[in-house]
Amino acid sequence: MMTIKCPYCGERSEAEYNFGGPAHLERPSHAAEVSDKEWGNYLFMLDNVKGISPERWCHSHGCGRWFNILRNTETHEILSIYKMGEGVKAARGDKDGA
Amino acid sequence: MVHKINHISKLRLDVASQVNLEKPISFSFDGKIYNGFDGDSLASALIANGVRIVGRSFKYHRPRGIMSAGVEEANAIVQIGEEPYIQPNMLATKVELFDGLVAKSVNAWPNAGFDLFAPLGFAKPFFVAGFYYKVFKWPSWHFWSPLVRRLAGLGTAPKQPDPDDYDYHNSHTDILIVGAGAAGLVAALKHGKQGKKVLLVEQDKDLGGALLYEKFEIDGVPALDKVAEMVSALEAMKNVTIVKRATVTGYYDDNFITISERLRNHLPPEVDTHKPRERFWHLRAQQVIIATGAIERPLVFANNDRPGIMLASAVRHYASRFGIAVGRRIFIATNNDDAYRTAIDLHAVGINIVGIADIRPNPQGDLVIAARALGIIVHAGHAVINTKGSRGLKSISISKIDVKNNILDEKQQKFECDILATSGGWSPVVHLHSQSGGKLHFDDTLQAFIPRDYIQQNMCIGSANGVFELADILAETSEMTFKINKPKVEPIQAFWDLPKNVKKIKDSKRWVDLLHDVTASDVALAARENYVSVEHFKRYTTTGMAMDQGKTSNVNALAILGRETGREIAQVGTTKFRPPYSPVSMGAMAARSTGALFSPLRNLPMHIWHKDNGAIFEDYGGWNRPAYYTKSGESEQKAVEREVSAVRQHVGILDYSPLGKIMVKGPDCAVFLDYFYCNNVSNLKLNRARYGLMLNEDGNVIDDGVFIRVADDEFMVTTTSGGAARFAAYLEEWRQCEWPHMDVVISNITTGWGCISLQGPKARDLLHKFDIPIDLSAENFPHMSMRSTEFAGVDIKILRTSFTGELGFEIYMPRSYANAMWEMLINVGNAFKIQPFGLEALMVMRTEKGFIHIGVDTDSTTIPADIGFAVPARKKPSDYIGKRSLFRPESLRTDREVLVGLKVVGDAPLQMGSIILAKGYDKAPAPMDGRVTSSYNSPTMGYPIALGLLKNGQSRMGELIKIYDLDGMQEAEVVAPCFYDPKWRQIDG
Ligand SMILES: [Zn+2]
């Protein structure tokens, strides 16, 4: 069980968090206009990376805030933690997050 | 109860040991009564009583005896206790003896000594490598499973509920030290002195590890005295906590550790019942020091599984710690120096060492020289090749071996002996290191996997790190200096299986994994069938799986797999070890989360009133709600009929408080909510309500409810009772992640507000009796509208809505006022024949009306069109979650399963979940056209009614369909999904 540093509350056990799938998934803003294939890709074609992957997490049993984690899915190493709306590149290498 | 017998076995040595011969103990094994002494393990007591067969092997039911003195035991698996205290899967070597202990062997019937399954010769050809996959294919696994279950159980589960308490414990520490052998003890002293918070965990009842039985001297005193000195120093440190009888079972991310602590397993079940039996720890450690020691490997040769064949270290362990001679004539087989300690120690207590077969052509280490000096015969360059003795070892034979060229001499020499002590070298206990994510490296000098590449904050020390000699361990770990005699030790000779040049040996059964009955031939067969990846190999042969986790079998199996596939052990590699290291009881994992605490139910605001008035409660989505109310023995069916008829004719009252209530407030609330409903939200007028469906992005219906505009910038949203928290979280997720620019606040007020629902034609008349300052008339307070008002000094909201088809008012108020209002409504309502009604009556009435129940009449593939909402969902102009998916080809298919009503032919209601057969079929098996989702006896209609999902249902009205369930076939007519008042004439009362 990982220890995750919530950008709002600090270090807590993984049990307080919920995993929310990959981060930076762009919802098509004009959904009606995209093709079936594009829509299907948005819904189903997720990368499922073995290695470094940006993910969404929610401190659901704490402050209730969503944020992003750049995590190695193989070693579970957390490379960076950053708030919603912050770009993944800006946060890369910022080991403490927040 | 067992009686006391007081005599001392001939196998008890006349030496000082940790067993107290002043305190005799009685116990039973397979129904027979034996005696032992305080300090014995079940295994030591059985050995002392001359019990050689303690179990039968997993597949072939071969007789097996105790082979070790520790957690690596693969044969002596027993079941302890009687109902209701049964504990299966216990190792006799780790069970502490207490008076009245009852133990049974497993895998044998009627008992281990006399097993009726053993002669079943048919079993043999079945159980080759991969037998699970090969044999049980035809006709199906279910055909074989009863037979296999009887043949191959590892004990039986208790039938009665466990009367004991179990606990869990959350904890933190600076340093966790796993194992209190020499390395663990000196590490604890070192860190304890530095003032760190130290937790020292030991699986045994005593601290000391191998020092509990090795005849070492430290600083001129016996090692045990030195251990006692260290333990008292540790006990004096306030920052050091010592936990005994506790196993670190799992090592997870970020130094998260699980520990299984056994507080009462060593005591009779009726003692100290106020304490938990076991405690399961969740620990976070800043640093973990793994001092878990090493486990000796057996050697592989023909018939190496007979009772009496043991690990060499176990033989001296029993002699020294328990004062027991495991036999009278001991032969030793080895490929290393360490086994000579067994010869020396046993010779010292007067046991006959028949000889030592050493693979190595010319061993010259100090221990070898010492053994020879005692007159013990060493057969250098010899291997034990075969054994005899059907119910226990009688003799062994050895042959000359040329390890370098892998050739065995045809000539054999036979020796009579009752014990064969074998040593194939030592494997560091690297399980926790591997679980932590650390890698392993095969060391050619030690012929063992040792830890390398630490991923987390941890380190392995002592023999867990491949440092096997005590002097080196102490020097490595401690800054203190100790005076220890260090013998010159020669390297181990790699040796994993006998050469195959002698036909009889080649065809023999040479056991690699005793627990799973895997032989060297099975390994070779798996290799021939190309199961050469270590992960595939493990699962195919079952080697190293389950409770044992390959403690004694792993390295031997990998080496033989390497030989068969022309690879070095390092190339074969090893599987990642997985938790738990040793079995953990289910009770300990569940801890306090059992019974009523497993998933605690929430009570309603009027719970006590319901209880006092005959409510029969049931769990509805985590809420403890009245199913119905019954008095003076009225049956459920009669009660539900009475409640339904009260609502249909007069007025019923329902505690509707669990209904999900979420407030969405802010300038953007309407635009925001429009994303969540397939119905229009923004055009809803103030104080009006609308029924809506919520979808996920796949277009599937996930919840339904009514949303009400309570202010220009505020909505109240209702959800299903079980869905409130989930839907509030869903709104939050989208608000935070997708539309953070929207100005809305979401608050889930479900449990803060009570709700009382009045349903029935007299509901308005009843409310008129109260002084409520609003116009309740149908014209001025129409269906699907809301009024906020004051009632008896309390701010309330009244919503006109109906889940029954009758005139309905839902009254919302702060939870604390709900009970007073409920009682007031009942008192006044008695004049209108008011009746409280439960969920069952509500379900009957909503089915009569064809209202869906989410999750019952829908599943995870249902889209709005399937339940009659095609038009609003597709026509809504703005985008919403799931909308685009409704235009995918799958959603536009015309033969989807859609909601229909089912009018049963006959009197018996349909079973929920029964199958609608495809057109043209009149008996099962048949393709399926749908299923029955809701079904009730309708007191209003006078016949059984049902809802179902039926392929192409809207164009099949009037068709007779065939419905199958386990009780047989039924017929029903497809009708519109609304039985009661299809023209909505009752809705205004
Ligand atoms: Zn937080």
XYZ file of C-alpha atoms in Angstrom, chain B residues 1-587:
587
model
C -10.704 -34.703 27.282
C -7.569 -36.761 27.257
C -6.114 -38.476 30.307
C -2.690 -38.068 31.718
C -0.015 -40.656 31.113
C 3.252 -40.113 32.851
C 6.165 -41.945 31.393
C 9.187 -40.588 29.634
C 9.937 -41.848 26.160
C 13.155 -43.665 25.388
C 13.830 -41.078 22.716
C 14.105 -38.334 25.350
C 17.814 -37.688 25.875
C 19.289 -37.276 29.307
C 20.431 -33.715 28.589
C 19.342 -30.247 29.620
C 16.892 -28.788 27.119
C 14.190 -26.169 26.846
C 11.527 -28.800 27.591
C 10.425 -29.041 31.218
C 10.204 -32.735 32.106
C 8.604 -31.761 35.438
C 5.473 -30.630 33.621
C 3.837 -33.474 31.694
C 1.067 -32.743 29.205
C -1.499 -34.982 27.472
C -2.599 -34.521 23.896
C -4.201 -36.552 21.149
C -3.227 -37.179 17.557
C -5.619 -38.913 15.160
C -7.691 -39.963 18.155
C -4.864 -41.600 20.100
C -3.614 -40.191 23.382
C 0.045 -39.369 23.902
C 2.087 -37.484 26.446
C 4.523 -34.683 26.046
C 5.979 -31.933 28.184
C 5.776 -28.213 28.639
C 8.036 -26.638 26.023
C 7.417 -29.315 23.390
C 6.139 -28.556 19.948
C 3.524 -30.952 18.591
C 6.243 -32.270 16.276
C 8.800 -32.873 19.022
C 6.194 -34.637 21.154
C 5.119 -36.867 18.243
C 8.742 -37.775 17.512
C 9.348 -38.547 21.184
C 6.326 -40.869 21.103
C 7.721 -42.710 18.112
C 5.000 -41.501 15.723
C 6.693 -41.660 12.343
C 3.812 -41.197 9.907
C 2.109 -37.836 10.466
C 0.379 -37.307 7.158
C -0.177 -38.499 3.648
C 1.115 -36.806 0.577
C -1.114 -34.552 -1.465
C -1.481 -36.604 -4.659
C -0.191 -40.120 -4.065
C -1.060 -40.543 -0.392
C 2.480 -41.689 0.392
C 3.226 -41.899 4.111
C 5.134 -38.843 5.268
C 6.933 -37.937 8.466
C 8.199 -34.777 10.092
C 11.041 -33.410 7.929
C 11.964 -30.155 9.656
C 11.712 -28.240 12.907
C 10.312 -24.975 11.556
C 8.084 -23.060 9.150
C 9.601 -24.902 6.202
C 7.774 -28.105 7.190
C 6.157 -29.594 4.062
C 4.784 -32.869 5.459
C 3.448 -32.458 8.984
C 0.401 -30.354 8.179
C -2.250 -30.861 10.805
C -5.588 -29.655 11.939
C -5.833 -28.431 15.508
C -8.824 -28.367 17.823
C -12.413 -29.465 17.714
C -15.585 -27.631 16.741
C -15.931 -24.711 16.956
C -12.192 -24.070 17.401
C -10.869 -25.969 14.380
C -7.735 -24.554 12.793
C -6.682 -26.225 9.559
C -3.339 -25.823 7.788
C -1.184 -25.792 10.914
C 2.414 -27.000 10.915
C 3.101 -29.549 13.668
C 6.582 -28.053 13.955
C 5.165 -24.644 14.921
C 2.263 -25.826 17.114
C 3.110 -25.380 20.784
C 1.894 -28.269 22.888
C -0.705 -27.577 25.592
C -2.690 -29.854 27.824
C -5.698 -31.328 26.021
C -4.527 -30.369 22.545
C -6.358 -32.313 19.837
C -4.570 -32.729 16.504
C -5.516 -34.592 13.346
C -3.567 -35.426 10.230
C -4.836 -34.237 6.871
C -4.930 -35.924 3.455
C -5.600 -39.266 5.075
C -8.665 -41.319 5.909
C -9.287 -42.677 8.434
C -5.850 -41.694 9.737
C -2.285 -41.115 8.642
C -1.000 -44.500 9.732
C -3.737 -46.442 7.979
C -4.906 -44.647 4.880
C -7.511 -46.327 2.702
C -6.756 -44.064 -0.237
C -3.106 -45.029 -0.470
C -3.602 -48.339 -2.338
C -5.596 -46.592 -5.061
C -3.064 -47.322 -7.754
C -5.183 -45.591 -10.369
C -4.095 -42.277 -8.990
C -0.535 -42.555 -10.195
C -0.696 -41.980 -13.961
C -3.123 -39.113 -13.356
C -0.942 -36.888 -11.291
C 1.887 -36.003 -13.655
C 2.983 -32.405 -14.141
C 0.090 -30.296 -15.342
C -2.397 -32.938 -14.220
C -4.980 -30.299 -13.449
C -4.946 -29.282 -17.073
C -4.633 -32.733 -18.635
C -6.794 -35.130 -16.685
C -9.788 -33.112 -15.613
C -10.766 -31.839 -19.029
C -13.297 -34.557 -19.767
C -16.210 -34.538 -19.293
C -15.679 -31.482 -17.085
C -13.921 -30.385 -13.921
C -17.262 -30.654 -12.086
C -17.293 -34.380 -12.774
C -13.967 -34.852 -11.016
C -14.155 -32.255 -8.314
C -15.999 -34.293 -5.617
C -13.431 -37.098 -5.955
C -10.461 -34.789 -5.962
C -11.790 -32.738 -3.056
C -12.047 -35.875 -0.916
C -8.615 -37.089 -1.958
C -6.779 -33.844 -1.747
C -8.065 -31.622 1.017
C -5.696 -29.936 3.437
C -7.970 -30.287 6.425
C -11.583 -29.291 6.839
C -13.050 -25.891 7.535
C -14.990 -25.558 10.787
C -18.741 -25.756 10.391
C -19.673 -23.573 13.351
C -19.021 -19.836 13.592
C -15.710 -18.937 15.202
C -16.421 -17.939 18.822
C -13.151 -16.049 19.225
C -12.385 -12.386 18.704
C -9.664 -11.230 16.343
C -8.123 -7.797 16.257
C -6.360 -5.568 13.844
C -3.765 -3.031 14.810
C -2.376 -0.024 12.969
C 1.108 1.025 13.919
C 4.192 2.998 12.929
C 7.834 2.489 13.752
C 11.260 3.876 12.862
C 12.875 0.477 12.445
C 11.216 -2.866 11.923
C 13.495 -5.842 12.478
C 12.102 -9.098 11.144
C 13.556 -12.088 12.959
C 15.262 -12.255 16.338
C 18.151 -14.550 15.542
C 21.733 -13.469 16.109
C 21.584 -10.830 13.370
C 18.199 -9.438 14.416
C 19.161 -9.232 18.078
C 22.398 -7.317 17.564
C 20.677 -5.028 15.040
C 17.926 -4.313 17.595
C 20.564 -3.507 20.231
C 22.399 -1.193 17.861
C 19.334 0.799 16.810
C 17.785 0.644 20.254
C 20.870 2.264 21.762
C 20.602 5.065 19.215
C 17.158 5.864 20.624
C 15.204 4.834 17.531
C 11.723 3.374 17.864
C 12.411 -0.299 17.191
C 9.921 -3.106 16.617
C 11.465 -6.573 16.782
C 9.180 -9.307 15.433
C 9.879 -13.019 15.938
C 7.730 -15.876 14.650
C 8.848 -18.273 17.397
C 7.863 -18.143 21.058
C 11.520 -17.576 21.978
C 14.137 -15.160 20.720
C 17.459 -16.468 19.424
C 16.779 -18.121 16.066
C 19.407 -20.781 15.333
C 21.153 -19.951 18.628
C 18.261 -21.740 20.331
C 19.771 -25.042 19.172
C 23.300 -24.516 17.814
C 26.070 -25.482 20.242
C 27.957 -22.215 19.843
C 29.883 -20.319 22.428
C 30.032 -16.532 22.411
C 32.543 -14.753 24.652
C 33.196 -18.050 26.356
C 29.612 -18.732 27.431
C 26.915 -20.847 25.735
C 25.148 -18.840 23.013
C 21.827 -19.182 24.851
C 23.226 -17.301 27.849
C 24.391 -14.561 25.523
C 20.900 -14.431 23.973
C 19.353 -14.044 27.432
C 21.752 -11.183 28.155
C 20.853 -9.401 24.914
C 17.123 -9.933 25.455
C 17.213 -8.406 28.921
C 19.155 -5.429 27.560
C 16.496 -4.962 24.893
C 13.637 -5.361 27.339
C 15.120 -2.559 29.416
C 14.880 -0.137 26.479
C 11.585 1.777 26.414
C 11.953 2.502 22.692
C 12.188 -1.193 21.780
C 9.079 -3.349 21.414
C 9.439 -7.107 21.087
C 6.582 -9.093 19.568
C 6.846 -12.873 19.689
C 4.695 -15.527 17.999
C 4.245 -13.058 15.164
C 5.047 -13.511 11.486
C 5.703 -10.717 9.045
C 3.534 -12.080 6.262
C 3.564 -9.350 3.640
C 5.787 -6.521 2.416
C 3.986 -3.961 0.267
C 4.621 -0.504 -1.199
C 6.259 2.235 0.846
C 7.271 -0.080 3.681
C 3.723 -1.132 4.422
C 3.960 -4.372 6.367
C 1.437 -6.927 7.582
C 2.109 -8.980 10.693
C 0.096 -11.918 11.912
C 0.433 -12.170 15.686
C -0.862 -15.271 17.457
C -1.852 -14.432 21.017
C -3.741 -17.528 22.115
C -3.008 -20.366 19.693
C -0.563 -21.829 22.224
C -3.213 -21.959 24.939
C -6.249 -24.185 25.428
C -9.205 -22.468 23.734
C -11.047 -21.858 27.024
C -8.150 -19.890 28.548
C -7.947 -16.081 28.376
C -11.039 -15.811 26.198
C -11.229 -12.071 26.929
C -8.172 -11.650 24.707
C -8.218 -11.829 20.937
C -6.989 -15.108 19.483
C -4.909 -13.382 16.819
C -4.043 -9.841 15.851
C -3.339 -8.632 12.345
C -0.992 -5.656 12.140
C -0.840 -2.940 9.501
C 2.514 -1.330 9.995
C 4.344 1.505 8.327
C 8.104 1.406 8.993
C 10.680 4.040 8.114
C 13.194 1.266 7.625
C 12.890 -2.503 7.482
C 15.742 -4.786 8.472
C 15.168 -8.282 7.162
C 16.919 -10.779 9.422
C 14.835 -13.774 8.478
C 17.661 -16.300 8.379
C 18.016 -19.192 5.983
C 16.305 -22.495 5.315
C 18.139 -25.730 4.654
C 17.455 -27.525 1.353
C 16.847 -31.252 1.141
C 18.796 -33.417 -1.312
C 17.112 -35.095 -4.242
C 17.465 -38.875 -4.623
C 15.188 -41.894 -5.098
C 12.447 -42.264 -2.470
C 13.700 -39.246 -0.561
C 10.279 -38.748 1.040
C 10.168 -41.607 3.534
C 9.347 -40.907 7.182
C 12.719 -40.563 8.884
C 14.349 -38.475 6.158
C 14.884 -35.037 7.634
C 16.853 -31.857 7.205
C 20.222 -32.198 8.911
C 19.772 -29.012 10.957
C 16.375 -30.249 12.205
C 17.991 -33.390 13.613
C 20.338 -31.378 15.858
C 17.552 -28.868 16.552
C 15.390 -31.596 18.134
C 18.356 -32.960 20.098
C 19.458 -29.633 21.493
C 16.291 -27.588 22.008
C 13.856 -30.397 22.839
C 16.268 -33.034 24.162
C 14.965 -35.613 21.716
C 16.802 -38.164 19.599
C 14.881 -38.340 16.347
C 16.335 -41.834 15.882
C 18.962 -44.237 17.144
C 20.977 -44.842 13.952
C 21.577 -41.743 11.878
C 23.075 -41.522 8.420
C 23.972 -38.127 6.976
C 24.004 -37.013 3.342
C 25.492 -33.675 2.395
C 27.201 -31.471 -0.156
C 28.526 -28.957 2.414
C 30.290 -28.634 5.777
C 27.314 -27.549 7.862
C 25.765 -31.039 8.074
C 28.852 -32.203 9.993
C 27.547 -30.154 12.938
C 24.667 -32.649 13.140
C 27.110 -35.543 13.274
C 29.186 -33.882 15.996
C 26.199 -32.767 18.123
C 24.384 -36.122 17.934
C 27.537 -38.076 18.601
C 28.011 -35.958 21.716
C 24.685 -37.184 23.158
C 25.452 -40.819 22.409
C 23.620 -41.370 19.153
C 25.138 -43.709 16.596
C 26.229 -41.886 13.444
C 26.262 -44.684 10.878
C 28.131 -42.638 8.310
C 28.285 -39.478 6.244
C 27.990 -39.493 2.464
C 29.585 -36.304 1.132
C 29.297 -35.532 -2.582
C 32.643 -33.757 -2.490
C 35.633 -35.970 -3.355
C 37.943 -34.625 -0.693
C 36.343 -32.484 2.042
C 38.925 -31.010 4.446
C 37.058 -28.325 6.418
C 37.492 -27.995 10.179
C 34.104 -29.581 10.918
C 34.926 -32.541 8.651
C 38.191 -33.058 10.445
C 36.444 -32.802 13.815
C 33.847 -35.425 12.825
C 36.508 -37.799 11.558
C 38.408 -37.324 14.808
C 35.320 -38.661 16.638
C 35.590 -41.859 14.579
C 32.676 -41.017 12.300
C 33.075 -42.603 8.856
C 32.964 -40.144 5.968
C 32.173 -41.573 2.515
C 33.707 -38.820 0.428
C 32.611 -38.600 -3.186
C 29.474 -40.600 -2.414
C 25.782 -39.813 -2.724
C 22.758 -41.427 -1.142
C 20.863 -42.855 -4.106
C 17.909 -44.774 -2.716
C 16.068 -45.688 0.476
C 13.922 -48.526 1.797
C 11.180 -48.834 4.408
C 7.495 -48.619 3.532
C 6.270 -47.170 6.842
C 9.471 -45.450 7.824
C 13.111 -45.469 6.848
C 14.921 -48.822 7.340
C 17.966 -48.559 5.122
C 19.699 -46.413 2.546
C 22.140 -47.146 -0.244
C 24.992 -45.000 -1.471
C 27.098 -45.023 -4.640
C 30.271 -43.362 -5.718
C 29.555 -40.237 -7.737
C 31.617 -38.204 -10.181
C 29.881 -34.838 -9.968
C 32.146 -33.177 -12.490
C 31.230 -35.643 -15.256
C 27.765 -36.362 -13.832
C 28.299 -40.127 -13.595
C 27.028 -42.464 -10.941
C 28.819 -45.717 -10.187
C 26.601 -48.813 -10.648
C 27.942 -50.331 -7.429
C 25.942 -49.712 -4.249
C 26.558 -49.994 -0.538
C 23.643 -50.505 1.846
C 23.403 -49.141 5.405
C 20.732 -49.768 7.992
C 19.528 -46.623 9.720
C 16.291 -45.110 11.023
C 17.114 -41.478 10.235
C 18.685 -39.932 7.199
C 19.752 -36.325 7.796
C 20.246 -34.464 4.527
C 21.684 -31.095 3.666
C 21.708 -29.624 0.172
C 22.923 -26.245 1.392
C 21.094 -23.200 2.654
C 18.689 -20.773 0.988
C 18.420 -17.280 2.491
C 14.802 -16.426 3.322
C 14.463 -13.746 0.664
C 10.656 -13.792 0.469
C 10.143 -10.369 2.057
C 12.956 -8.813 0.052
C 11.388 -10.140 -3.131
C 7.925 -8.949 -2.062
C 9.359 -5.483 -1.471
C 10.329 -5.343 -5.130
C 14.005 -6.166 -4.584
C 15.810 -8.368 -7.073
C 17.698 -11.583 -6.414
C 21.065 -12.718 -7.629
C 22.288 -16.312 -7.815
C 25.585 -16.539 -5.971
C 27.793 -19.308 -7.401
C 29.953 -19.641 -4.288
C 27.012 -20.011 -1.910
C 24.805 -21.771 -4.483
C 21.894 -19.651 -3.331
C 19.758 -16.693 -4.336
C 20.835 -13.661 -2.338
C 19.259 -10.191 -2.191
C 20.395 -7.486 -4.562
C 18.942 -4.126 -5.707
C 16.901 -2.720 -2.880
C 13.864 -0.787 -4.126
C 12.500 0.366 -0.786
C 14.001 1.520 2.512
C 15.193 -1.867 3.642
C 18.188 -4.145 4.014
C 18.826 -7.839 4.529
C 21.328 -8.909 7.167
C 22.766 -12.161 8.470
C 22.042 -15.415 6.733
C 19.074 -13.776 4.950
C 21.829 -11.882 3.168
C 23.929 -14.998 2.501
C 26.257 -14.519 5.504
C 26.032 -17.968 7.050
C 28.731 -18.189 9.746
C 27.879 -16.711 13.152
C 31.209 -14.911 13.525
C 30.672 -13.155 10.193
C 27.058 -12.299 11.028
C 27.986 -10.617 14.288
C 30.944 -8.801 12.735
C 28.759 -7.541 9.882
C 25.868 -6.314 11.986
C 27.271 -5.065 15.262
C 29.846 -2.498 16.249
C 30.520 -4.618 19.338
C 33.198 -7.311 19.167
C 32.459 -10.865 20.169
C 34.834 -13.729 20.830
C 33.725 -16.625 18.653
C 35.501 -19.672 17.378
C 35.220 -19.569 13.585
C 35.834 -22.895 11.855
C 37.471 -23.008 8.440
C 34.605 -23.876 6.094
C 35.011 -25.238 2.567
C 32.612 -24.251 -0.201
C 29.443 -26.143 -0.963
C 29.397 -28.402 -4.049
C 26.471 -27.631 -6.336
C 24.376 -30.786 -6.532
C 20.681 -30.874 -7.437
C 19.710 -34.342 -8.677
C 21.335 -37.724 -9.255
C 22.969 -38.405 -12.636
C 20.657 -40.300 -14.965
C 23.164 -42.853 -16.258
C 21.756 -45.616 -14.023
C 18.362 -46.721 -15.385
C 16.817 -47.608 -12.014
C 17.644 -44.141 -10.681
C 16.469 -42.429 -13.832
C 13.030 -44.031 -13.479
C 12.737 -43.514 -9.731
C 10.555 -41.081 -7.852
C 12.830 -38.299 -6.658
C 10.802 -35.687 -4.790
C 11.453 -32.015 -5.336
C 8.366 -30.458 -3.756
C 7.076 -32.622 -0.925
C 4.046 -30.455 -0.248
C 2.732 -30.699 -3.803
C 4.145 -34.143 -4.604
C 6.260 -32.908 -7.511
C 9.142 -35.125 -8.637
C 12.276 -34.506 -10.702
C 10.539 -36.388 -13.543
C 7.625 -33.942 -13.354
C 10.087 -31.072 -13.729
C 11.642 -32.813 -16.736
C 8.212 -33.467 -18.249
C 7.209 -29.805 -17.867
C 10.466 -28.839 -19.587
C 9.776 -31.275 -22.458
C 6.314 -29.761 -22.846
C 8.026 -26.383 -23.128
C 6.967 -24.918 -19.795
C 10.419 -23.388 -19.508
C 9.522 -19.880 -18.336
C 9.780 -20.026 -14.586
C 6.358 -18.402 -14.117
C 4.667 -20.963 -16.399
C 6.631 -23.816 -14.901
C 5.553 -22.934 -11.379
C 1.863 -22.917 -12.239
C 2.024 -25.971 -14.478
C 3.686 -28.186 -11.891
C 2.321 -26.300 -8.820
C 5.881 -26.253 -7.423
C 6.407 -23.669 -4.710
C 2.812 -22.553 -4.619
C 0.257 -22.204 -1.842
C 1.050 -22.245 1.862
C 4.636 -23.411 1.513
C 5.767 -20.751 -0.967
C 8.628 -22.991 -2.070
C 10.560 -22.739 1.178
C 12.458 -26.001 0.651
C 11.609 -26.814 -2.954
C 12.248 -23.672 -4.943
C 15.962 -23.741 -5.667
C 16.115 -27.499 -6.282
C 13.260 -27.239 -8.784
C 14.832 -24.285 -10.602
C 18.179 -26.054 -10.796
C 16.626 -29.202 -12.263
C 14.596 -27.109 -14.715
C 17.905 -25.458 -15.671
C 19.570 -28.819 -16.224
C 16.671 -30.038 -18.378
C 16.755 -26.899 -20.504
C 20.524 -26.420 -20.651
C 20.554 -23.248 -18.580
C 22.278 -22.034 -15.446
C 20.081 -21.327 -12.416
C 20.767 -17.617 -12.811
C 19.339 -17.799 -16.348
C 16.257 -19.723 -15.230
C 15.643 -17.043 -12.611
C 13.046 -17.218 -9.908
C 9.440 -16.118 -9.618
C 8.606 -13.086 -7.554
C 7.611 -14.252 -4.098
C 4.138 -13.295 -3.055
C 2.493 -12.695 0.306
C 1.727 -14.279 2.660
C 5.022 -15.827 3.694
C 3.098 -18.166 5.987
C -0.671 -18.750 5.977
C -2.770 -16.140 7.788
C -6.087 -17.189 9.268
C -9.197 -15.689 7.734
C -10.338 -14.586 11.193
